[in-house]
PDB file of C-alpha atoms in Angstrom:
ATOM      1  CA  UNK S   1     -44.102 -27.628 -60.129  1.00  0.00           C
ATOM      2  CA  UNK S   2     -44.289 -26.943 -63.643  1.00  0.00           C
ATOM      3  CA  UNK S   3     -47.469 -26.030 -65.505  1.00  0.00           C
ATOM      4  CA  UNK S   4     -48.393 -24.119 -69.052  1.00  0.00           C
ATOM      5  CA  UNK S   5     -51.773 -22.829 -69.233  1.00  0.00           C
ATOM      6  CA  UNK S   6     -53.433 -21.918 -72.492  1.00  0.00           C
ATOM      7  CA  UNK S   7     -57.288 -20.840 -73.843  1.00  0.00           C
ATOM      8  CA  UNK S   8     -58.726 -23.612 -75.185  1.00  0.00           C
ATOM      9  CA  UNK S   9     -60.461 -22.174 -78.316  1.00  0.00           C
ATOM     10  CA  UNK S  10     -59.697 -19.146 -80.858  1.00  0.00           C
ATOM     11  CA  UNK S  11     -61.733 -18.028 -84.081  1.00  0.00           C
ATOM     12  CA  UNK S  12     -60.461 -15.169 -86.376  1.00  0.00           C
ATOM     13  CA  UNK S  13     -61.681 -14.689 -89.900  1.00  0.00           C
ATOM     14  CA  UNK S  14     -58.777 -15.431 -92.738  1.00  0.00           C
ATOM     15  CA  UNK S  15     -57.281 -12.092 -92.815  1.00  0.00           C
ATOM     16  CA  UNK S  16     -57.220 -10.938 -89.343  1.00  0.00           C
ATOM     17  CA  UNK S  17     -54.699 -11.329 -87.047  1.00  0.00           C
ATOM     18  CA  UNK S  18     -54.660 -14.209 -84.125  1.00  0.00           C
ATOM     19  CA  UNK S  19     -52.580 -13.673 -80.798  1.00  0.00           C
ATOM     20  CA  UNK S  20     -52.034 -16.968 -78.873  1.00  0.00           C
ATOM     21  CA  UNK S  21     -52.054 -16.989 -75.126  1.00  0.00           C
ATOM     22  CA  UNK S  22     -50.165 -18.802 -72.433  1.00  0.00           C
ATOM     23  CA  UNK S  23     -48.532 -18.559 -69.030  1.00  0.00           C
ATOM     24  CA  UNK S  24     -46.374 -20.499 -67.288  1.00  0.00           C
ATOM     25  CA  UNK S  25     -45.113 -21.061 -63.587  1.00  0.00           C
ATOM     26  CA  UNK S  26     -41.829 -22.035 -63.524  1.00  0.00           C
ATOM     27  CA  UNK S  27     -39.262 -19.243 -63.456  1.00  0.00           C
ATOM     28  CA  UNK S  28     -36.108 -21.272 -64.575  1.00  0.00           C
ATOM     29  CA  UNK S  29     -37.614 -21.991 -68.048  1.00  0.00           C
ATOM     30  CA  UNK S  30     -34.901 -21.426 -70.361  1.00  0.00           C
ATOM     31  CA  UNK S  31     -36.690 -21.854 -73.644  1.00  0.00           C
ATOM     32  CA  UNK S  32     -40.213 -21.341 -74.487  1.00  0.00           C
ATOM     33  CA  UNK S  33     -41.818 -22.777 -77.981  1.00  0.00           C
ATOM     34  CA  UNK S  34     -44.590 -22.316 -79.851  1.00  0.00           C
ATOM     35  CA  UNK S  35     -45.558 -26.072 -81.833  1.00  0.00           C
ATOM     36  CA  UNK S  36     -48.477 -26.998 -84.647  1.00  0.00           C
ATOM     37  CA  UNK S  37     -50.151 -29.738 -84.484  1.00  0.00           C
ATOM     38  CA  UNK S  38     -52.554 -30.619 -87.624  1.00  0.00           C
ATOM     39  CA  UNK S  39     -55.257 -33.465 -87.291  1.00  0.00           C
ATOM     40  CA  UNK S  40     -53.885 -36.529 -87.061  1.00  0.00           C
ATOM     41  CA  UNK S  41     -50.690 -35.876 -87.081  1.00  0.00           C
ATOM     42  CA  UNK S  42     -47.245 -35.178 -84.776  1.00  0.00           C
ATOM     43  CA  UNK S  43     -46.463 -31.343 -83.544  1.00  0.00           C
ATOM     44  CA  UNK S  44     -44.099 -28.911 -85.971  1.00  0.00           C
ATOM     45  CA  UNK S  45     -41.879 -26.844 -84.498  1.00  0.00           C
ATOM     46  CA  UNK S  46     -43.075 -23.156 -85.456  1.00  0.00           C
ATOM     47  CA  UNK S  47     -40.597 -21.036 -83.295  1.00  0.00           C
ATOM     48  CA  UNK S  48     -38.813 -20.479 -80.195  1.00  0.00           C
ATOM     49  CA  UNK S  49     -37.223 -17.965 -77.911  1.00  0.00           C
ATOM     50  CA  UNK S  50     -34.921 -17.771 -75.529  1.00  0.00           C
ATOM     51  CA  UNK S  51     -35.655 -16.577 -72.417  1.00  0.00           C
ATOM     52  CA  UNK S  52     -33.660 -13.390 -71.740  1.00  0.00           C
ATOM     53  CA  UNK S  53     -35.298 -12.253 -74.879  1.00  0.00           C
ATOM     54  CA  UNK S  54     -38.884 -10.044 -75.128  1.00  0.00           C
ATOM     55  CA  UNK S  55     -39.614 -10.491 -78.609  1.00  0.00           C
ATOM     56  CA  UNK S  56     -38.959 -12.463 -81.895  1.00  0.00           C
ATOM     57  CA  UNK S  57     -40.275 -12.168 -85.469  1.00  0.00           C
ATOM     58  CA  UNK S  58     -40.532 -14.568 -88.322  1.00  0.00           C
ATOM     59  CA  UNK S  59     -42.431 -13.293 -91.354  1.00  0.00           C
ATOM     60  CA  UNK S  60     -45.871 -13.973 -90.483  1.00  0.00           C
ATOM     61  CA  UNK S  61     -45.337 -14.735 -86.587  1.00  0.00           C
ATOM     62  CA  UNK S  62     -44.537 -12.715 -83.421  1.00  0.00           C
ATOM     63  CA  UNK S  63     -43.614 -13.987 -80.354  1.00  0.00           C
ATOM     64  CA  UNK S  64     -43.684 -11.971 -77.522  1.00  0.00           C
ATOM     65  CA  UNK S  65     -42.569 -12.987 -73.513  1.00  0.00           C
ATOM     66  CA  UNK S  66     -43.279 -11.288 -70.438  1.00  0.00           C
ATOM     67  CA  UNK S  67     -40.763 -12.795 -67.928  1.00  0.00           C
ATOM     68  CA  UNK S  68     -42.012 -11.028 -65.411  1.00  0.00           C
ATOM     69  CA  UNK S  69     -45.554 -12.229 -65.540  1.00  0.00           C
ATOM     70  CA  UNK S  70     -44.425 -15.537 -67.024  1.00  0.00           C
ATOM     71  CA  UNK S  71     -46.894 -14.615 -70.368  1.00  0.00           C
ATOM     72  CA  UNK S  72     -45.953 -15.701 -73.726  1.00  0.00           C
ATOM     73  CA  UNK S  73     -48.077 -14.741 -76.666  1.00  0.00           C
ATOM     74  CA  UNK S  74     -47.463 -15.463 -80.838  1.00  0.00           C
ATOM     75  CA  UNK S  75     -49.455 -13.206 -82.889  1.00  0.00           C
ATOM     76  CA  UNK S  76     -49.950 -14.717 -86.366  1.00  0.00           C
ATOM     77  CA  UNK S  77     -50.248 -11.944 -89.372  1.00  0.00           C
ATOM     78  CA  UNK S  78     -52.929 -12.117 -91.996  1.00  0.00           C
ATOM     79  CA  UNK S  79     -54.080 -15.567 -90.750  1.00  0.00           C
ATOM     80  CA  UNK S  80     -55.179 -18.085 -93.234  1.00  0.00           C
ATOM     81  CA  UNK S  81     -57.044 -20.960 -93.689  1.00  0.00           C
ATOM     82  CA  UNK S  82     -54.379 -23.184 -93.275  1.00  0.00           C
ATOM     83  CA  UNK S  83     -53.232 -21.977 -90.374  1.00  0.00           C
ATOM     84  CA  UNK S  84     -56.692 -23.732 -88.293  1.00  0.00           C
ATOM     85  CA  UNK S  85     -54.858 -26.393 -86.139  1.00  0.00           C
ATOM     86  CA  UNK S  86     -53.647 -26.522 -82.647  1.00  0.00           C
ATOM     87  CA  UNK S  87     -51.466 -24.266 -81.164  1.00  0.00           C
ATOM     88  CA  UNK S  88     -49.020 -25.555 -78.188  1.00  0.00           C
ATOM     89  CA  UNK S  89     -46.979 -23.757 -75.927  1.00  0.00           C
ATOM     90  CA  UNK S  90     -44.569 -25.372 -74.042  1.00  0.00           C
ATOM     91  CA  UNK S  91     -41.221 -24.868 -71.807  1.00  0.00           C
ATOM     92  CA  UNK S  92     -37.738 -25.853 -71.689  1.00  0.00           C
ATOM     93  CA  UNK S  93     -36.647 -25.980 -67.541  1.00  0.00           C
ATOM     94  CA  UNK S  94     -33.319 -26.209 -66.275  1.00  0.00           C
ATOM     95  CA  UNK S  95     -34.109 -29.996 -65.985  1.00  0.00           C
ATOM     96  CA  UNK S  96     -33.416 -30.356 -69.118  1.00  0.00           C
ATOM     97  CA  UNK S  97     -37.446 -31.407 -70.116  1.00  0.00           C
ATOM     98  CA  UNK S  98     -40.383 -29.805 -71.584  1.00  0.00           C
ATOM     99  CA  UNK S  99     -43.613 -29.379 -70.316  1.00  0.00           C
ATOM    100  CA  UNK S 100     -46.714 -28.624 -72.967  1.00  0.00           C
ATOM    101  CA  UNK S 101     -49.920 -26.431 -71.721  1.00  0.00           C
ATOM    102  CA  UNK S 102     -53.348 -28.148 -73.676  1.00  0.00           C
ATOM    103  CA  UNK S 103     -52.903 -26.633 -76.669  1.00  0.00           C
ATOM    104  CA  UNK S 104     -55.619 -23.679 -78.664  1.00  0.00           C
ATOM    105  CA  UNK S 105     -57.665 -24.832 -81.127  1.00  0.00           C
ATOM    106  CA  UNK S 106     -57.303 -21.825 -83.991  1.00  0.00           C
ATOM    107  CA  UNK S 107     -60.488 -21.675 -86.655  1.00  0.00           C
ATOM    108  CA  UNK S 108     -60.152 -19.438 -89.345  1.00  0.00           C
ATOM    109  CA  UNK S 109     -63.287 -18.565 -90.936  1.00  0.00           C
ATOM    110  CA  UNK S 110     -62.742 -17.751 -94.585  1.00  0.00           C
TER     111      UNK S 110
ATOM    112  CA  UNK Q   1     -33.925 -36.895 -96.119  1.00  0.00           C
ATOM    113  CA  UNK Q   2     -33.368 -36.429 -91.732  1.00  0.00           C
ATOM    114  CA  UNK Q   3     -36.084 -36.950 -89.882  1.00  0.00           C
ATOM    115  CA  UNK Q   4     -37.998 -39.269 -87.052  1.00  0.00           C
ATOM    116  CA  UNK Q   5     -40.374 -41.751 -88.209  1.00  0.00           C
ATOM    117  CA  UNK Q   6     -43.587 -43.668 -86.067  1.00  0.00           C
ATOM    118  CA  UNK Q   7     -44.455 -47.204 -87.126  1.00  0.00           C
ATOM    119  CA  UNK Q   8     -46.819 -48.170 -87.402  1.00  0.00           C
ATOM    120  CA  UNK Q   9     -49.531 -45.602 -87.998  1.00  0.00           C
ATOM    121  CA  UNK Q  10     -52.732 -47.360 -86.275  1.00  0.00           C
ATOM    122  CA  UNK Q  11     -52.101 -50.315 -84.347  1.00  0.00           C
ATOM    123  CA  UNK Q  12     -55.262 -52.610 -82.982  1.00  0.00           C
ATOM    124  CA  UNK Q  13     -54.529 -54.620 -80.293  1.00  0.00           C
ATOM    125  CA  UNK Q  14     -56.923 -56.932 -77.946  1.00  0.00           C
ATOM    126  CA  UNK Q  15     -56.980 -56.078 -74.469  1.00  0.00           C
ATOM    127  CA  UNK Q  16     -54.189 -57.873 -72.402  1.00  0.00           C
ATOM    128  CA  UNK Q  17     -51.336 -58.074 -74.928  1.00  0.00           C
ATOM    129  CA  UNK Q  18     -48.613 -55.977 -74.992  1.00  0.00           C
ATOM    130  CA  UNK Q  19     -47.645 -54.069 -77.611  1.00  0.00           C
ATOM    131  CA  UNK Q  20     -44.334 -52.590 -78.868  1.00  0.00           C
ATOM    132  CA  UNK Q  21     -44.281 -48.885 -81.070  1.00  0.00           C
ATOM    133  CA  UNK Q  22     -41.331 -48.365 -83.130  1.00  0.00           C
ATOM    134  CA  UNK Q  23     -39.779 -44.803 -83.119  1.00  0.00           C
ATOM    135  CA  UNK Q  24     -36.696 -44.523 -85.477  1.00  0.00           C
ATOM    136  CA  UNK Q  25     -34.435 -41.105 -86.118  1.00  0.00           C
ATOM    137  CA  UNK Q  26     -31.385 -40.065 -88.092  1.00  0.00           C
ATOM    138  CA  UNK Q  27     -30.887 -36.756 -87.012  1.00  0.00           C
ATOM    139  CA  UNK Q  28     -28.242 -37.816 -85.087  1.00  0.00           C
ATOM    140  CA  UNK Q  29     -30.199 -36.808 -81.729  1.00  0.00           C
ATOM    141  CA  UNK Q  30     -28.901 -37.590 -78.221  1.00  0.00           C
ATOM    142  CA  UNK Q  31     -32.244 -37.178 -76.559  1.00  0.00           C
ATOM    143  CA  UNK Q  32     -35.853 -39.095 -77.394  1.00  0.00           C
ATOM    144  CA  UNK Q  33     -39.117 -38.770 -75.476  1.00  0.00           C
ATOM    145  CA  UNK Q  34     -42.475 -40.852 -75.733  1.00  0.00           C
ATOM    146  CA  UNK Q  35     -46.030 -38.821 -75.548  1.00  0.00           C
ATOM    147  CA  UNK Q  36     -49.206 -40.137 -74.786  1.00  0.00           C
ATOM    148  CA  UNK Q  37     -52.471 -37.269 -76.386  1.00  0.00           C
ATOM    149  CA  UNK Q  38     -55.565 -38.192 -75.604  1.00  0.00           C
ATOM    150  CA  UNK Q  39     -58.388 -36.450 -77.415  1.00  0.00           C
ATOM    151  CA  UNK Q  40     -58.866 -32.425 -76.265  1.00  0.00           C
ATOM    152  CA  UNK Q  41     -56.065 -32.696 -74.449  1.00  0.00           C
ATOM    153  CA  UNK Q  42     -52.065 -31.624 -74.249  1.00  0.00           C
ATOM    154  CA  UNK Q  43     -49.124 -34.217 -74.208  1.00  0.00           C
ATOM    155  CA  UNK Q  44     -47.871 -36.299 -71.181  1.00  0.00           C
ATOM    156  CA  UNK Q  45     -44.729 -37.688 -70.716  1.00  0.00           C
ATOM    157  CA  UNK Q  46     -44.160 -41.171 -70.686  1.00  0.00           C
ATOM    158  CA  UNK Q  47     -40.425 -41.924 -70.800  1.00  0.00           C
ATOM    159  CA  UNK Q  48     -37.345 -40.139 -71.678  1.00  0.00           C
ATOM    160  CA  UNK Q  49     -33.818 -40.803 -72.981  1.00  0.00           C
ATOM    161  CA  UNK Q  50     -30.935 -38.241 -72.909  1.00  0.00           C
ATOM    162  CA  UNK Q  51     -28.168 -40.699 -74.240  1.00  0.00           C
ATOM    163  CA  UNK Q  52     -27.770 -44.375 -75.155  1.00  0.00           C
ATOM    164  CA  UNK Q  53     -28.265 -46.927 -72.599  1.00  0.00           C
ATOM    165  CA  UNK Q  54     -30.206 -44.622 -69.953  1.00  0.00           C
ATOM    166  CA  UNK Q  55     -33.912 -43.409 -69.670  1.00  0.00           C
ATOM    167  CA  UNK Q  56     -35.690 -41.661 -66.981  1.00  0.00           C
ATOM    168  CA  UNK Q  57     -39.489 -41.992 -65.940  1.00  0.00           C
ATOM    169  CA  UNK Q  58     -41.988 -39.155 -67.169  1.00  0.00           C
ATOM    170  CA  UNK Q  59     -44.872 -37.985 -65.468  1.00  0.00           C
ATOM    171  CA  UNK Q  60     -46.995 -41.344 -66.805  1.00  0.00           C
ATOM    172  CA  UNK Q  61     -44.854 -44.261 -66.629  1.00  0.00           C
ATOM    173  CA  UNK Q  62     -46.787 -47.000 -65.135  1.00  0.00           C
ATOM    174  CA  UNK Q  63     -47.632 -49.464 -67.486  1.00  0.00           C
ATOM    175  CA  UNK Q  64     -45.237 -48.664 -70.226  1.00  0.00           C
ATOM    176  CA  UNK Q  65     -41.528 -49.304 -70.607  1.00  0.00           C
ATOM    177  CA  UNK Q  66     -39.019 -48.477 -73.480  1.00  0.00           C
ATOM    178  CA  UNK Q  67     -35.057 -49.343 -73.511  1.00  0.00           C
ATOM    179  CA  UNK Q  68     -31.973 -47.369 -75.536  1.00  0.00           C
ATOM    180  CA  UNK Q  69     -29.404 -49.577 -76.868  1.00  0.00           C
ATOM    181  CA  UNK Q  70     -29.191 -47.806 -79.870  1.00  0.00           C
ATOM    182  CA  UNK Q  71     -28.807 -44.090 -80.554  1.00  0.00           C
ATOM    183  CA  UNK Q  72     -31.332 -44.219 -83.056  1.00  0.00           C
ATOM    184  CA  UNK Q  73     -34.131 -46.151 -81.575  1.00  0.00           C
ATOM    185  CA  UNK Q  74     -36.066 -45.860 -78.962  1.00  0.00           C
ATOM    186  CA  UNK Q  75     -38.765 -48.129 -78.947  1.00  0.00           C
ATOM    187  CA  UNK Q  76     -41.879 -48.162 -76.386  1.00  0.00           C
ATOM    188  CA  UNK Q  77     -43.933 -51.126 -74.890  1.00  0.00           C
ATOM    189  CA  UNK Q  78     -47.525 -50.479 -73.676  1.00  0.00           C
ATOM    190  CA  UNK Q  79     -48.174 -53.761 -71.535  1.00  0.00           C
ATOM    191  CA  UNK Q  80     -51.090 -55.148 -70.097  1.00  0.00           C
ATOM    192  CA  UNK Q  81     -50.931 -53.173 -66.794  1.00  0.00           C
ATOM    193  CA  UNK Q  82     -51.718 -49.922 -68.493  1.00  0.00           C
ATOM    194  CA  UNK Q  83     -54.832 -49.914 -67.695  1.00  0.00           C
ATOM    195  CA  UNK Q  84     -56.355 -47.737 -70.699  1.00  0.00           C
ATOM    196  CA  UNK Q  85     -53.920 -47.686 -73.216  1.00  0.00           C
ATOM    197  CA  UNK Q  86     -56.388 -46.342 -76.250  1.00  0.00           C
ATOM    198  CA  UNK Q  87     -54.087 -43.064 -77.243  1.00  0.00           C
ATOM    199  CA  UNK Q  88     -52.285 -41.228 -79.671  1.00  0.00           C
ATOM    200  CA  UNK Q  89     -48.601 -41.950 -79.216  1.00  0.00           C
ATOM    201  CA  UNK Q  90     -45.887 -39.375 -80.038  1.00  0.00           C
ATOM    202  CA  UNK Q  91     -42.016 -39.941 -80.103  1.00  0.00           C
ATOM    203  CA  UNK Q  92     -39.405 -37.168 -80.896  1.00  0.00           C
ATOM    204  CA  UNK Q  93     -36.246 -36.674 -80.557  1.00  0.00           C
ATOM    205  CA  UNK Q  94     -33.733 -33.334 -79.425  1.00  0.00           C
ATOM    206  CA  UNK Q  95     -30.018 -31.889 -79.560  1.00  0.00           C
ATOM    207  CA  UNK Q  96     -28.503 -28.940 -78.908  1.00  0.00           C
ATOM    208  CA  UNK Q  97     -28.720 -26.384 -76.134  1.00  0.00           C
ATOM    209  CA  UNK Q  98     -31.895 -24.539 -77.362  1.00  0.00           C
ATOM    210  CA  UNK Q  99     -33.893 -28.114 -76.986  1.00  0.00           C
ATOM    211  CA  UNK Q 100     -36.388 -27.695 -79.408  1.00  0.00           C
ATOM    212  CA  UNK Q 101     -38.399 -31.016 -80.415  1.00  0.00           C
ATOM    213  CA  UNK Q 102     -38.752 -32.651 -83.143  1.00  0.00           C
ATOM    214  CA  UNK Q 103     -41.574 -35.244 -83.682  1.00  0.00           C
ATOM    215  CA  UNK Q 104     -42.739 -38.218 -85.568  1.00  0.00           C
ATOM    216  CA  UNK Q 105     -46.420 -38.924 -86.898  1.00  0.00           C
ATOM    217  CA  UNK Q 106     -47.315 -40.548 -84.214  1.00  0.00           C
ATOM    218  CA  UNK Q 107     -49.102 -43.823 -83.664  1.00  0.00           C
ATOM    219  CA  UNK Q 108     -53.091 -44.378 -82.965  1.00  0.00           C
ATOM    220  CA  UNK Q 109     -53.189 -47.298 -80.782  1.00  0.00           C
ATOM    221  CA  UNK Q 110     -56.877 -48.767 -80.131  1.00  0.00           C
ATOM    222  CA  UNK Q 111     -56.868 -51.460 -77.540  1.00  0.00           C
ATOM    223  CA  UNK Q 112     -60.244 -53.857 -78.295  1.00  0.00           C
TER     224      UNK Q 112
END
């Protein structure tokens, strides 16, 4: 079946950069996403890629995807303080839904 | 302004009542989906609707039941045989090939 696995806890210090973790079983994803969830409130969309791709960059993130060890990984540049939330990964299967992992609580200690 | 929107935001309910949470969107969205986040934890799915007038079963769907007469709504019940209903609930809504979510604020449900 389908299951996302992620670290539960990250701390950086503002400045530094953070790299994500997360692996996944199911080999038809088609889409994997990277979400933000603040306290208390619903998940943002942060970025996604498609699976026939290795890498995508937007400004301050990196995504990167290992298809062959189902790994997926978003580096965040220069993190800040307001970038402490939690961190989901999740897949898109040919099924048509999406499964989340647990999410990775980020600190960033100024 | 598009968006999906949760109502209400906490919602206190005795034990044995069932209680409906409102999930409204105008993004024009064919698909909706109901989470249930308990503390620590990831999302579960509840129920899911990829067009009007049909819904499918998630991974937690005992105790819970939603319908889809309208594109835009996509209400959830949590009924008494959910037997422990204190959660954060999510709704959002999808289109398009790449499926990406998008979610409302959710709803803190405390059952006393």
């Amino acid at each position: 079946g389908e299951d996302v696995e992620q670290s539960l806890f990250l701390s950086v210090r503002e400045g530094d950069s953070s790299v994500i973790n997360c692996t996944y079983t199911d080999s038809s994803s088609t889409y994997l996403y990277w979400y933000k969830q603040e306290p208390g409130a619903g998940l943002q969309l942060l970025t996604y890629i498609f699976s026939n791709m290795d890498m995508k960059q937007d400004q301050r993130l990196t995504v990167l995807l290992n298809k062959k060890d189902k790994h997926l990984s978003l580096r965040i540049a220069d993190t800040q303080t307001g970038d402490s939330a939690i961190y989901f990964c999740a897949e898109k299967t040919n099924a048509g839904k999406s499964t989340f992992g647990d999410g990775t609580t980020l600190t960033v200690k100024p | 302004d598009g968006g999906i929107t949760q109502s209400p935001k906490y919602l206190f309910r005795k034990e044995g009542q069932n209680v409906t949470l409102s999930c409204e969107q105008n993004l024009n969205h064919d698909a909706m989906y109901w989470y249930r986040q308990d503390p620590g934890q990831g999302l579960r799915l509840i129920y899911y609707s990829q067009i009007v007038n049909d819904f499918q079963k998630g991974d937690i769907a005992e105790g819970y039941s939603v319908s889809r007469e309208k594109k835009e709504s996509f209400p959830l019940t949590v009924t008494s045989a959910q037997k422990n209903p204190t959660a954060f609930y999510l709704c959002a809504s999808s289109a398009g090939t790449s499926g990406e979510q998008f979610f409302g604020p959710g709803t803190r449900l405390t059952v006393l």
